[in-house]
Structure formats: structure tokens, C-alpha cells
Tab-separated table of N, CA and C in Angstrom:
chain	number	residue	atom	x	y	z
A	1	MET	N	2.942	101.848	81.002
A	1	MET	CA	4.359	101.291	82.495
A	1	MET	C	4.369	99.913	82.539
A	2	LEU	N	2.453	99.202	82.246
A	2	LEU	CA	2.293	97.738	82.834
A	2	LEU	C	3.587	96.837	81.686
A	3	GLU	N	3.553	96.884	80.446
A	3	GLU	CA	4.959	95.908	79.262
A	3	GLU	C	5.970	97.257	80.335
A	4	ARG	N	6.775	98.021	80.843
A	4	ARG	CA	7.010	98.322	81.735
A	4	ARG	C	7.997	96.655	82.523
A	5	CYS	N	7.090	96.267	83.321
A	5	CYS	CA	6.546	95.727	84.294
A	5	CYS	C	7.065	94.129	83.629
A	6	ARG	N	6.311	93.584	83.382
A	6	ARG	CA	6.311	92.643	82.224
A	6	ARG	C	8.214	92.132	82.101
A	7	THR	N	7.995	93.237	81.078
A	7	THR	CA	9.403	93.288	80.712
A	7	THR	C	10.808	92.787	81.302
A	8	ALA	N	10.997	93.871	82.372
A	8	ALA	CA	11.926	94.620	83.549
A	8	ALA	C	11.656	92.618	83.960
A	9	GLY	N	10.371	91.770	84.339
A	9	GLY	CA	10.466	90.909	85.213
A	9	GLY	C	10.332	91.193	86.593
A	10	ALA	N	9.731	92.088	86.944
A	10	ALA	CA	9.384	93.112	87.815
A	10	ALA	C	9.187	92.856	88.418
A	11	ARG	N	9.812	91.799	89.983
A	11	ARG	CA	9.141	91.016	90.596
A	11	ARG	C	8.441	92.150	92.006
A	12	VAL	N	9.182	92.771	91.672
A	12	VAL	CA	9.350	94.296	92.855
A	12	VAL	C	9.045	95.027	92.861
A	13	VAL	N	7.620	96.529	93.358
A	13	VAL	CA	7.260	97.316	92.270
A	13	VAL	C	6.842	97.912	92.940
A	14	ALA	N	8.304	99.362	92.704
A	14	ALA	CA	8.161	100.536	94.606
A	14	ALA	C	7.590	101.298	93.461
A	15	ILE	N	6.373	102.245	93.675
A	15	ILE	CA	5.772	103.486	93.660
A	15	ILE	C	5.167	104.719	94.093
A	16	ASP	N	6.766	105.435	94.306
A	16	ASP	CA	6.571	106.631	95.549
A	16	ASP	C	6.496	107.443	94.897
A	17	GLY	N	6.384	109.198	95.678
A	17	GLY	CA	6.041	110.538	95.022
A	17	GLY	C	5.581	111.127	96.124
A	18	PRO	N	5.253	112.689	96.103
A	18	PRO	CA	4.713	113.105	97.967
A	18	PRO	C	3.591	112.960	97.404
A	19	SER	N	3.555	113.270	98.922
A	19	SER	CA	1.377	113.383	98.675
A	19	SER	C	0.930	113.395	98.160
A	20	GLY	N	-0.952	113.253	97.338
A	20	GLY	CA	-0.890	114.037	96.984
A	20	GLY	C	-1.064	113.502	95.474
A	21	SER	N	0.490	113.048	95.114
A	21	SER	CA	0.690	113.290	93.662
A	21	SER	C	-0.597	112.624	92.658
A	22	GLY	N	-0.818	110.828	93.296
A	22	GLY	CA	-1.054	110.267	92.585
A	22	GLY	C	-0.211	108.887	92.953
A	23	LYS	N	-0.664	108.298	93.831
A	23	LYS	CA	0.669	106.991	94.304
A	23	LYS	C	-0.553	106.135	93.792
A	24	SER	N	-1.937	106.117	94.920
A	24	SER	CA	-2.727	105.251	95.155
A	24	SER	C	-3.464	104.972	93.702
A	25	THR	N	-3.669	105.743	92.765
A	25	THR	CA	-4.675	105.867	91.789
A	25	THR	C	-4.001	105.211	91.307
A	26	LEU	N	-2.315	105.348	90.979
A	26	LEU	CA	-1.692	104.446	89.460
A	26	LEU	C	-1.468	103.079	90.257
A	27	ALA	N	-1.574	103.283	91.569
A	27	ALA	CA	-0.886	101.722	92.107
A	27	ALA	C	-2.340	100.518	91.361
A	28	ASP	N	-3.477	101.918	92.166
A	28	ASP	CA	-4.702	100.802	91.494
A	28	ASP	C	-4.865	100.195	90.367
A	29	ALA	N	-4.655	101.189	89.767
A	29	ALA	CA	-4.811	100.881	88.355
A	29	ALA	C	-4.364	99.570	87.824
A	30	LEU	N	-2.435	100.359	87.793
A	30	LEU	CA	-1.873	98.593	87.540
A	30	LEU	C	-2.193	97.184	88.182
A	31	LEU	N	-3.028	97.675	89.542
A	31	LEU	CA	-3.477	96.324	89.680
A	31	LEU	C	-4.079	95.199	88.763
A	32	ARG	N	-5.634	96.140	88.714
A	32	ARG	CA	-6.570	96.347	87.626
A	32	ARG	C	-5.783	95.644	86.041
A	33	ALA	N	-4.846	96.413	86.089
A	33	ALA	CA	-4.523	95.709	84.852
A	33	ALA	C	-3.251	94.979	84.751
A	34	TRP	N	-3.252	94.506	85.163
A	34	TRP	CA	-2.008	93.136	85.423
A	34	TRP	C	-2.786	92.545	85.205
A	35	PRO	N	-1.391	91.372	83.700
A	35	PRO	CA	-1.980	90.269	84.137
A	35	PRO	C	-1.399	88.959	84.743
A	36	GLY	N	-3.027	88.392	84.141
A	36	GLY	CA	-2.091	86.435	85.387
A	36	GLY	C	-2.722	86.765	86.697
A	37	PRO	N	-1.615	86.380	87.397
A	37	PRO	CA	-2.018	86.575	89.132
A	37	PRO	C	-1.978	88.003	89.493
A	38	ALA	N	-2.961	88.570	90.374
A	38	ALA	CA	-2.830	90.662	90.854
A	38	ALA	C	-1.849	89.989	91.005
A	39	PRO	N	-1.403	90.869	91.429
A	39	PRO	CA	0.290	91.120	91.978
A	39	PRO	C	-0.224	91.534	94.008
A	40	GLU	N	0.418	91.690	94.893
A	40	GLU	CA	0.562	91.872	96.979
A	40	GLU	C	0.207	93.083	96.336
A	41	LEU	N	0.003	93.900	96.879
A	41	LEU	CA	-0.498	96.023	97.210
A	41	LEU	C	-0.108	96.022	98.775
A	42	VAL	N	0.896	96.539	99.015
A	42	VAL	CA	0.916	96.727	100.003
A	42	VAL	C	1.228	98.857	100.302
A	43	ARG	N	-0.153	98.737	100.055
A	43	ARG	CA	0.041	100.230	101.199
A	43	ARG	C	0.674	101.111	102.148
A	44	LEU	N	1.796	102.081	101.987
A	44	LEU	CA	2.379	102.125	102.932
A	44	LEU	C	2.136	103.416	104.463
A	45	ASP	N	0.375	103.680	103.403
A	45	ASP	CA	-0.353	104.901	104.654
A	45	ASP	C	-0.737	103.542	105.252
A	46	ASP	N	-0.737	102.702	105.509
A	46	ASP	CA	-1.183	101.278	106.087
A	46	ASP	C	-0.085	100.932	107.553
A	47	VAL	N	0.686	101.711	106.513
A	47	VAL	CA	1.775	100.576	107.927
A	47	VAL	C	2.471	102.084	109.210
A	48	TYR	N	2.762	103.385	108.151
A	48	TYR	CA	3.409	104.046	108.624
A	48	TYR	C	3.624	104.082	110.707
A	49	PRO	N	4.016	104.376	111.032
A	49	PRO	CA	3.233	104.500	112.678
A	49	PRO	C	3.484	105.796	113.426
A	50	GLY	N	1.440	106.319	112.771
A	50	GLY	CA	1.835	107.195	112.733
A	50	GLY	C	1.827	108.690	112.591
A	51	TRP	N	1.758	110.104	112.550
A	51	TRP	CA	2.534	111.206	111.946
A	51	TRP	C	4.198	111.305	111.896
A	52	ASN	N	4.812	110.933	112.745
A	52	ASN	CA	6.132	110.870	112.195
A	52	ASN	C	6.445	109.406	111.719
A	53	GLY	N	5.518	108.692	110.963
A	53	GLY	CA	6.096	107.421	110.525
A	53	GLY	C	7.282	107.242	109.091
A	54	LEU	N	7.611	108.078	108.522
A	54	LEU	CA	7.477	108.536	107.154
A	54	LEU	C	9.020	106.941	106.916
A	55	GLU	N	9.963	108.063	107.524
A	55	GLU	CA	11.241	106.890	107.862
A	55	GLU	C	11.526	105.406	108.595
A	56	PRO	N	10.783	104.882	109.825
A	56	PRO	CA	10.955	103.964	110.676
A	56	PRO	C	9.649	103.359	109.216
A	57	ALA	N	8.829	103.943	109.323
A	57	ALA	CA	7.400	102.325	107.842
A	57	ALA	C	8.015	101.966	106.626
A	58	GLY	N	9.514	102.910	106.337
A	58	GLY	CA	10.396	102.751	105.081
A	58	GLY	C	11.312	101.381	105.277
A	59	ALA	N	11.896	101.475	106.852
A	59	ALA	CA	12.942	100.929	107.031
A	59	ALA	C	12.299	99.310	107.670
A	60	ALA	N	11.094	99.063	108.581
A	60	ALA	CA	10.160	97.932	108.781
A	60	ALA	C	9.542	97.051	107.672
A	61	VAL	N	9.737	97.582	107.002
A	61	VAL	CA	8.967	97.365	105.739
A	61	VAL	C	9.698	97.257	104.890
A	62	ALA	N	11.458	97.396	104.822
A	62	ALA	CA	12.741	96.421	103.880
A	62	ALA	C	13.036	95.260	104.157
A	63	HIS	N	12.896	95.615	106.242
A	63	HIS	CA	13.445	95.117	106.589
A	63	HIS	C	12.433	92.866	106.835
A	64	GLU	N	11.637	93.647	106.688
A	64	GLU	CA	10.467	92.413	107.753
A	64	GLU	C	9.504	91.651	105.998
A	65	LEU	N	9.952	92.834	105.379
A	65	LEU	CA	8.757	92.097	104.047
A	65	LEU	C	9.621	92.207	102.324
A	66	VAL	N	10.462	93.043	102.242
A	66	VAL	CA	10.704	93.361	101.020
A	66	VAL	C	12.050	92.222	100.588
A	67	ALA	N	12.656	92.527	101.889
A	67	ALA	CA	14.820	91.270	102.155
A	67	ALA	C	13.284	90.234	101.766
A	68	ARG	N	11.905	89.842	103.110
A	68	ARG	CA	11.710	88.087	103.274
A	68	ARG	C	10.645	87.507	102.322
A	69	HIS	N	10.492	88.388	101.041
A	69	HIS	CA	10.049	88.373	99.885
A	69	HIS	C	11.446	88.081	99.110
A	70	ALA	N	12.275	88.839	98.127
A	70	ALA	CA	12.932	88.322	97.310
A	70	ALA	C	13.871	86.970	98.408
A	71	ARG	N	13.830	86.759	98.935
A	71	ARG	CA	14.461	84.980	99.250
A	71	ARG	C	13.845	84.301	99.361
A	72	GLY	N	12.616	84.681	99.372
A	72	GLY	CA	11.021	83.146	98.787
A	72	GLY	C	10.774	82.996	100.509
A	73	ALA	N	10.746	83.846	100.980
A	73	ALA	CA	10.057	83.811	102.973
A	73	ALA	C	8.628	84.171	102.580
A	74	VAL	N	8.301	83.980	103.973
A	74	VAL	CA	7.234	85.198	104.045
A	74	VAL	C	7.799	85.980	104.914
A	75	GLY	N	6.953	86.961	103.900
A	75	GLY	CA	7.299	88.355	105.002
A	75	GLY	C	5.858	89.094	106.105
A	76	ARG	N	6.539	89.961	106.403
A	76	ARG	CA	5.186	89.704	107.172
A	76	ARG	C	5.255	92.150	107.627
A	77	TRP	N	4.311	92.862	107.772
A	77	TRP	CA	4.396	93.971	107.914
A	77	TRP	C	3.408	94.334	108.850
A	78	GLY	N	2.910	95.127	109.698
A	78	GLY	CA	2.131	96.022	110.825
A	78	GLY	C	1.383	96.968	110.290
A	79	ARG	N	-0.038	96.401	110.539
A	79	ARG	CA	-1.385	97.488	109.490
A	79	ARG	C	-1.780	98.293	111.170
A	80	TRP	N	-1.625	99.651	110.632
A	80	TRP	CA	-0.474	100.563	111.475
A	80	TRP	C	-2.734	101.309	112.248
A	81	ASP	N	-3.209	100.867	112.889
A	81	ASP	CA	-4.036	101.941	113.783
A	81	ASP	C	-4.427	103.113	113.552
A	82	TRP	N	-4.694	104.069	112.711
A	82	TRP	CA	-4.756	105.412	112.991
A	82	TRP	C	-4.809	106.285	114.266
A	83	ALA	N	-6.329	105.609	114.402
A	83	ALA	CA	-7.754	106.076	115.689
A	83	ALA	C	-6.731	105.343	117.057
A	84	ALA	N	-6.962	104.675	116.883
A	84	ALA	CA	-6.634	104.377	118.415
A	84	ALA	C	-4.596	104.701	118.339
A	85	GLU	N	-4.075	104.307	117.529
A	85	GLU	CA	-2.266	105.342	117.703
A	85	GLU	C	-1.183	104.026	117.569
A	86	ARG	N	-1.845	102.897	117.963
A	86	ARG	CA	-0.424	101.503	117.803
A	86	ARG	C	-0.628	100.388	116.340
A	87	VAL	N	-0.256	99.248	116.503
A	87	VAL	CA	-0.411	98.694	115.214
A	87	VAL	C	-1.616	97.323	115.591
A	88	ALA	N	-2.606	97.224	114.952
A	88	ALA	CA	-3.895	95.920	115.236
A	88	ALA	C	-3.571	95.514	114.112
A	89	SER	N	-2.647	95.406	113.846
A	89	SER	CA	-2.930	93.573	113.217
A	89	SER	C	-0.456	93.462	112.070
A	90	ILE	N	-0.449	92.532	112.521
A	90	ILE	CA	0.110	91.692	111.664
A	90	ILE	C	-0.401	91.344	110.895
A	91	GLU	N	-0.106	91.447	109.280
A	91	GLU	CA	-0.546	90.897	108.028
A	91	GLU	C	0.758	90.026	107.727
A	92	ARG	N	0.491	89.204	106.335
A	92	ARG	CA	1.533	87.932	106.299
A	92	ARG	C	1.421	88.704	104.349
A	93	SER	N	2.540	87.551	104.379
A	93	SER	CA	2.734	88.162	102.894
A	93	SER	C	3.728	87.450	102.402
A	94	ARG	N	2.487	85.828	101.635
A	94	ARG	CA	3.240	84.852	101.133
A	94	ARG	C	4.332	85.116	99.766
A	95	PRO	N	4.957	84.678	99.596
A	95	PRO	CA	6.536	84.871	98.034
A	95	PRO	C	5.631	83.852	96.997
A	96	GLY	N	5.823	84.044	96.087
A	96	GLY	CA	5.410	83.923	94.462
A	96	GLY	C	5.106	84.965	93.938
A	97	ARG	N	4.517	85.673	94.407
A	97	ARG	CA	3.380	86.560	94.845
A	97	ARG	C	3.739	88.123	93.275
A	98	VAL	N	3.372	89.382	92.570
A	98	VAL	CA	4.022	89.993	92.276
A	98	VAL	C	3.890	90.761	93.752
A	99	LEU	N	4.786	91.637	94.201
A	99	LEU	CA	4.210	92.626	95.540
A	99	LEU	C	4.767	94.263	95.021
A	100	ILE	N	4.092	95.070	94.950
A	100	ILE	CA	3.988	96.150	94.987
A	100	ILE	C	4.186	97.541	95.975
A	101	VAL	N	5.264	97.655	96.501
A	101	VAL	CA	4.482	98.526	97.286
A	101	VAL	C	4.353	100.293	96.771
A	102	GLU	N	3.461	101.140	97.881
A	102	GLU	CA	3.265	102.219	96.985
A	102	GLU	C	2.737	102.876	97.715
A	103	GLY	N	3.677	104.324	98.186
A	103	GLY	CA	3.577	105.342	99.158
A	103	GLY	C	4.464	106.013	99.246
A	104	CYS	N	4.363	107.396	100.057
A	104	CYS	CA	6.053	108.291	100.497
A	104	CYS	C	6.580	107.146	101.260
A	105	GLY	N	7.434	107.376	100.375
A	105	GLY	CA	9.240	106.660	100.693
A	105	GLY	C	9.294	104.695	100.400
A	106	ALA	N	8.881	104.024	99.209
A	106	ALA	CA	8.691	103.181	98.856
A	106	ALA	C	9.851	102.955	98.526
A	107	PHE	N	10.951	104.226	97.893
A	107	PHE	CA	12.437	103.994	97.368
A	107	PHE	C	12.492	103.095	98.411
A	108	ALA	N	12.603	103.455	99.712
A	108	ALA	CA	13.999	103.743	100.530
A	108	ALA	C	13.165	102.015	100.692
A	109	ALA	N	11.450	102.068	100.796
A	109	ALA	CA	10.772	100.915	101.681
A	109	ALA	C	11.385	99.000	101.254
A	110	THR	N	12.084	99.263	99.658
A	110	THR	CA	11.916	98.478	99.116
A	110	THR	C	13.431	98.468	98.260
A	111	ALA	N	14.432	98.782	98.749
A	111	ALA	CA	16.563	99.604	98.463
A	111	ALA	C	16.998	97.992	98.665
A	112	PRO	N	16.014	96.998	99.179
A	112	PRO	CA	17.734	95.810	99.646
A	112	PRO	C	16.951	95.127	98.422
A	113	VAL	N	16.486	95.612	97.039
A	113	VAL	CA	16.176	94.225	96.446
A	113	VAL	C	15.682	95.633	94.937
A	114	GLU	N	16.274	94.359	93.791
A	114	GLU	CA	16.179	94.542	92.578
A	114	GLU	C	14.535	95.007	92.832
A	115	THR	N	14.427	96.539	92.696
A	115	THR	CA	13.329	96.839	92.024
A	115	THR	C	12.859	97.739	91.064
A	116	LEU	N	11.366	96.930	90.558
A	116	LEU	CA	11.531	99.034	89.541
A	116	LEU	C	9.835	99.441	89.762
A	117	ALA	N	10.965	100.629	89.829
A	117	ALA	CA	11.372	101.962	90.821
A	117	ALA	C	10.421	103.122	89.744
A	118	VAL	N	9.210	103.197	90.274
A	118	VAL	CA	8.301	104.492	89.298
A	118	VAL	C	7.931	105.392	89.686
A	119	TRP	N	8.225	107.029	89.588
A	119	TRP	CA	7.791	108.302	90.666
A	119	TRP	C	6.785	109.169	90.137
A	120	VAL	N	5.572	109.694	90.763
A	120	VAL	CA	4.886	109.789	90.691
A	120	VAL	C	4.888	110.892	91.457
A	121	GLU	N	5.270	112.530	90.461
A	121	GLU	CA	5.011	113.865	90.586
A	121	GLU	C	3.279	114.431	90.944
A	122	ALA	N	3.186	115.397	90.634
A	122	ALA	CA	3.053	116.646	90.688
A	122	ALA	C	2.467	117.790	90.955
A	123	SER	N	2.521	118.890	90.881
A	123	SER	CA	2.578	121.039	91.689
A	123	SER	C	1.706	120.593	92.263
A	124	PRO	N	3.159	121.023	93.259
A	124	PRO	CA	2.394	121.778	94.761
A	124	PRO	C	1.330	122.390	94.763
A	125	ARG	N	0.381	122.697	94.573
A	125	ARG	CA	-0.420	122.657	94.489
A	125	ARG	C	-1.994	121.921	94.358
A	126	VAL	N	-1.548	121.759	93.375
A	126	VAL	CA	-2.375	119.921	92.738
A	126	VAL	C	-2.124	119.019	94.316
A	127	ARG	N	-1.043	118.756	94.400
A	127	ARG	CA	-0.622	117.990	95.980
A	127	ARG	C	-1.657	118.596	97.198
A	128	LYS	N	-1.293	119.222	97.059
A	128	LYS	CA	-1.747	119.930	98.273
A	128	LYS	C	-3.601	119.413	98.661
A	129	ARG	N	-3.659	120.711	97.004
A	129	ARG	CA	-5.389	120.508	97.544
A	129	ARG	C	-5.638	118.595	97.610
A	130	ARG	N	-5.463	118.511	96.471
A	130	ARG	CA	-5.819	116.620	96.258
A	130	ARG	C	-5.860	115.845	98.499
A	131	ALA	N	-4.256	116.261	98.229
A	131	ALA	CA	-4.079	115.288	100.041
A	131	ALA	C	-5.205	115.982	100.808
A	132	LEU	N	-5.231	116.917	100.855
A	132	LEU	CA	-5.974	117.570	101.654
A	132	LEU	C	-7.428	117.393	101.711
A	133	GLU	N	-8.100	117.242	100.950
A	133	GLU	CA	-9.970	116.970	100.374
A	133	GLU	C	-9.984	115.577	99.976
A	134	ARG	N	-9.276	114.654	100.668
A	134	ARG	CA	-9.076	113.800	100.261
A	134	ARG	C	-9.379	112.325	101.240
A	135	ASP	N	-8.968	113.181	102.523
A	135	ASP	CA	-8.576	113.428	104.164
A	135	ASP	C	-9.892	113.785	104.666
A	136	ALA	N	-10.503	115.170	103.650
A	136	ALA	CA	-11.378	115.589	104.467
A	136	ALA	C	-11.601	115.551	105.687
A	137	GLY	N	-10.587	116.516	105.565
A	137	GLY	CA	-9.883	117.311	107.012
A	137	GLY	C	-8.547	116.576	107.569
A	138	ALA	N	-9.334	115.601	107.802
A	138	ALA	CA	-8.134	114.895	109.205
A	138	ALA	C	-6.025	115.174	108.002
A	139	PHE	N	-5.919	115.662	108.043
A	139	PHE	CA	-4.568	115.393	107.148
A	139	PHE	C	-4.554	117.436	107.284
A	140	ASP	N	-5.343	118.459	107.976
A	140	ASP	CA	-5.140	119.579	107.361
A	140	ASP	C	-4.319	119.919	108.899
A	141	PRO	N	-4.106	119.058	109.421
A	141	PRO	CA	-3.376	119.687	110.732
A	141	PRO	C	-1.540	118.923	111.495
A	142	TYR	N	-2.174	117.474	109.766
A	142	TYR	CA	0.328	117.882	109.945
A	142	TYR	C	0.206	117.458	108.722
A	143	TRP	N	-0.444	118.327	107.850
A	143	TRP	CA	0.633	118.893	106.517
A	143	TRP	C	1.385	118.965	106.483
A	144	ASP	N	1.873	120.056	107.841
A	144	ASP	CA	3.589	120.150	107.185
A	144	ASP	C	4.232	119.668	107.603
A	145	LEU	N	4.214	119.185	109.139
A	145	LEU	CA	4.608	117.599	109.751
A	145	LEU	C	5.509	116.747	109.280
A	146	TRP	N	3.988	116.648	107.339
A	146	TRP	CA	4.738	114.575	107.104
A	146	TRP	C	5.102	116.155	105.784
A	147	GLU	N	5.346	117.265	105.243
A	147	GLU	CA	6.320	117.572	104.232
A	147	GLU	C	7.662	118.311	105.157
A	148	ARG	N	7.384	117.855	106.041
A	148	ARG	CA	8.561	118.424	106.382
A	148	ARG	C	9.315	116.953	106.085
A	149	GLN	N	9.243	115.219	106.794
A	149	GLN	CA	9.452	114.031	106.085
A	149	GLN	C	10.449	114.185	105.167
A	150	TRP	N	8.287	114.868	104.327
A	150	TRP	CA	9.016	114.248	102.667
A	150	TRP	C	10.190	114.885	102.472
A	151	ARG	N	10.955	116.626	102.945
A	151	ARG	CA	11.586	117.482	102.236
A	151	ARG	C	13.308	116.168	102.819
A	152	ARG	N	12.549	116.070	104.069
A	152	ARG	CA	14.202	115.131	104.447
A	152	ARG	C	14.853	114.257	103.462
A	153	TYR	N	13.729	112.726	103.831
A	153	TYR	CA	13.598	111.755	103.341
A	153	TYR	C	14.844	112.219	101.514
A	154	VAL	N	13.011	112.914	100.897
A	154	VAL	CA	14.121	113.681	100.054
A	154	VAL	C	15.872	114.231	99.887
A	155	ALA	N	15.686	114.876	100.448
A	155	ALA	CA	17.301	116.055	100.794
A	155	ALA	C	17.392	114.432	100.428
A	156	ARG	N	18.466	113.137	101.494
A	156	ARG	CA	18.967	112.500	102.385
A	156	ARG	C	19.476	111.168	101.286
A	157	THR	N	17.546	111.515	99.931
A	157	THR	CA	17.901	109.705	98.952
A	157	THR	C	17.544	110.033	97.930
A	158	ALA	N	17.284	111.356	97.879
A	158	ALA	CA	17.396	111.702	96.116
A	158	ALA	C	16.537	110.354	95.677
A	159	PRO	N	15.257	110.564	96.412
A	159	PRO	CA	14.469	109.363	95.180
A	159	PRO	C	14.538	109.213	94.041
A	160	ALA	N	13.827	110.711	93.264
A	160	ALA	CA	13.686	110.542	92.045
A	160	ALA	C	14.950	110.069	90.504
A	161	ARG	N	16.291	110.049	91.107
A	161	ARG	CA	16.639	109.449	90.614
A	161	ARG	C	16.545	108.300	90.480
A	162	ARG	N	16.499	107.270	91.450
A	162	ARG	CA	16.210	106.007	91.098
A	162	ARG	C	15.490	106.153	89.864
A	163	ALA	N	14.654	106.071	89.998
A	163	ALA	CA	12.632	105.755	89.274
A	163	ALA	C	13.408	105.713	87.744
A	164	ASP	N	12.590	104.338	87.626
A	164	ASP	CA	12.997	103.559	85.929
A	164	ASP	C	11.966	104.263	85.445
A	165	VAL	N	10.677	104.419	86.320
A	165	VAL	CA	8.890	104.966	85.061
A	165	VAL	C	9.843	106.859	85.639
A	166	ARG	N	8.933	107.551	85.549
A	166	ARG	CA	8.563	108.443	85.932
A	166	ARG	C	6.848	108.896	85.529
A	167	VAL	N	5.672	109.710	85.908
A	167	VAL	CA	4.457	109.924	85.967
A	167	VAL	C	4.224	111.328	85.847
A	168	ARG	N	3.754	112.724	85.543
A	168	ARG	CA	3.543	113.310	86.283
A	168	ARG	C	2.222	113.525	85.813
A	169	VAL	N	1.983	114.019	86.429
A	169	VAL	CA	0.416	113.727	86.829
A	169	VAL	C	-0.029	115.531	86.303
A	170	ALA	N	-0.488	116.275	85.267
A	170	ALA	CA	-1.229	116.933	85.584
A	170	ALA	C	-1.853	118.557	86.627
A	171	ASP	N	-2.062	119.408	86.107
A	171	ASP	CA	-2.334	120.891	86.789
A	171	ASP	C	-4.386	120.355	86.554
A	172	ASP	N	-5.124	120.181	87.761
A	172	ASP	CA	-6.609	120.095	86.772
A	172	ASP	C	-7.169	121.445	87.504
């Protein structure tokens, strides 16, 4: 996949897929293996404005970060404080580096520009187990709410069809 990023000349890489599929793990591996100056990684988990925030985060990142990045301007995004339920800080992104946007809804967040689109998937059983274990119980009461948003996003945008690269995580 790294070779695909380099040969495509991607300035923006989007890593999308359902919760618990392995997007963050893949983004971390891509960042570690990237030759030359490291890309900037924006995790949508840091942007979603609460548990109902999948769509609003995508729209905000598309407009305030990705579109600006593509024009060579400084982009910005709000870092969400999950405990305080408010924006904690405004982060700035300087142009010139490759931008990786990772998270549920990343394809919508990067829609304004040419993107190398990476789709990550795993079985529903594996996804749910991994997501709930990862967050040590914090995600448990919100799984169904998040899953409904995810399904609406998939029904509305058919994101898997946009994928340039598909990664299927094997059952453990």
C-alpha cells in the first residue's frame, strides 16, 4: 500500500471503514513506514463532536482542513474533549506535507480533493469485540447509536465503492 501511495503521488490519504476494523492500526503502520518527511495524521476520533458527530466531523474537516490543505493554505480542525463535551482546542495544519485522515467517515471528510482512498473492513463480530475492548467499556452504551450513524453514512455515500485500496482484516 505504501508503494501505491508513492506512485499515486497522493497528497491526501483517507483511511475509512467501520468502527473496530483496524483503521487506526493501519494508519500508525503507514506513518511509521512512510519514507521521507512524515505525513500529518488527523484521527477523526479526535474531531467528532460527541457520539452524534460522524457527519458533522466529516463536513467540518472537508471544509476547514482538507480543502484548505489542497489550496496550500493553513487548515484547522477542532479537537474534541470527550469528557467536557466541547471543543478543547483548535489545531492548525500547515500545508506541504501529505495528510492522512483516518476514521469512520474519512472518505466524506476528504471528498473535496483527489485522495488515495483506503477501505478497511472486518467481520461484524470482530469489529464489535475489538471496539468495545479498545475503549474499556466507555463505548459500550454508545455502540448502537454509533452503528446507526455508520449505517446511514454507508447507505447515503456507498464509501466502499470509492476505495482505491481495500484491506480485509482476518478474524482472530
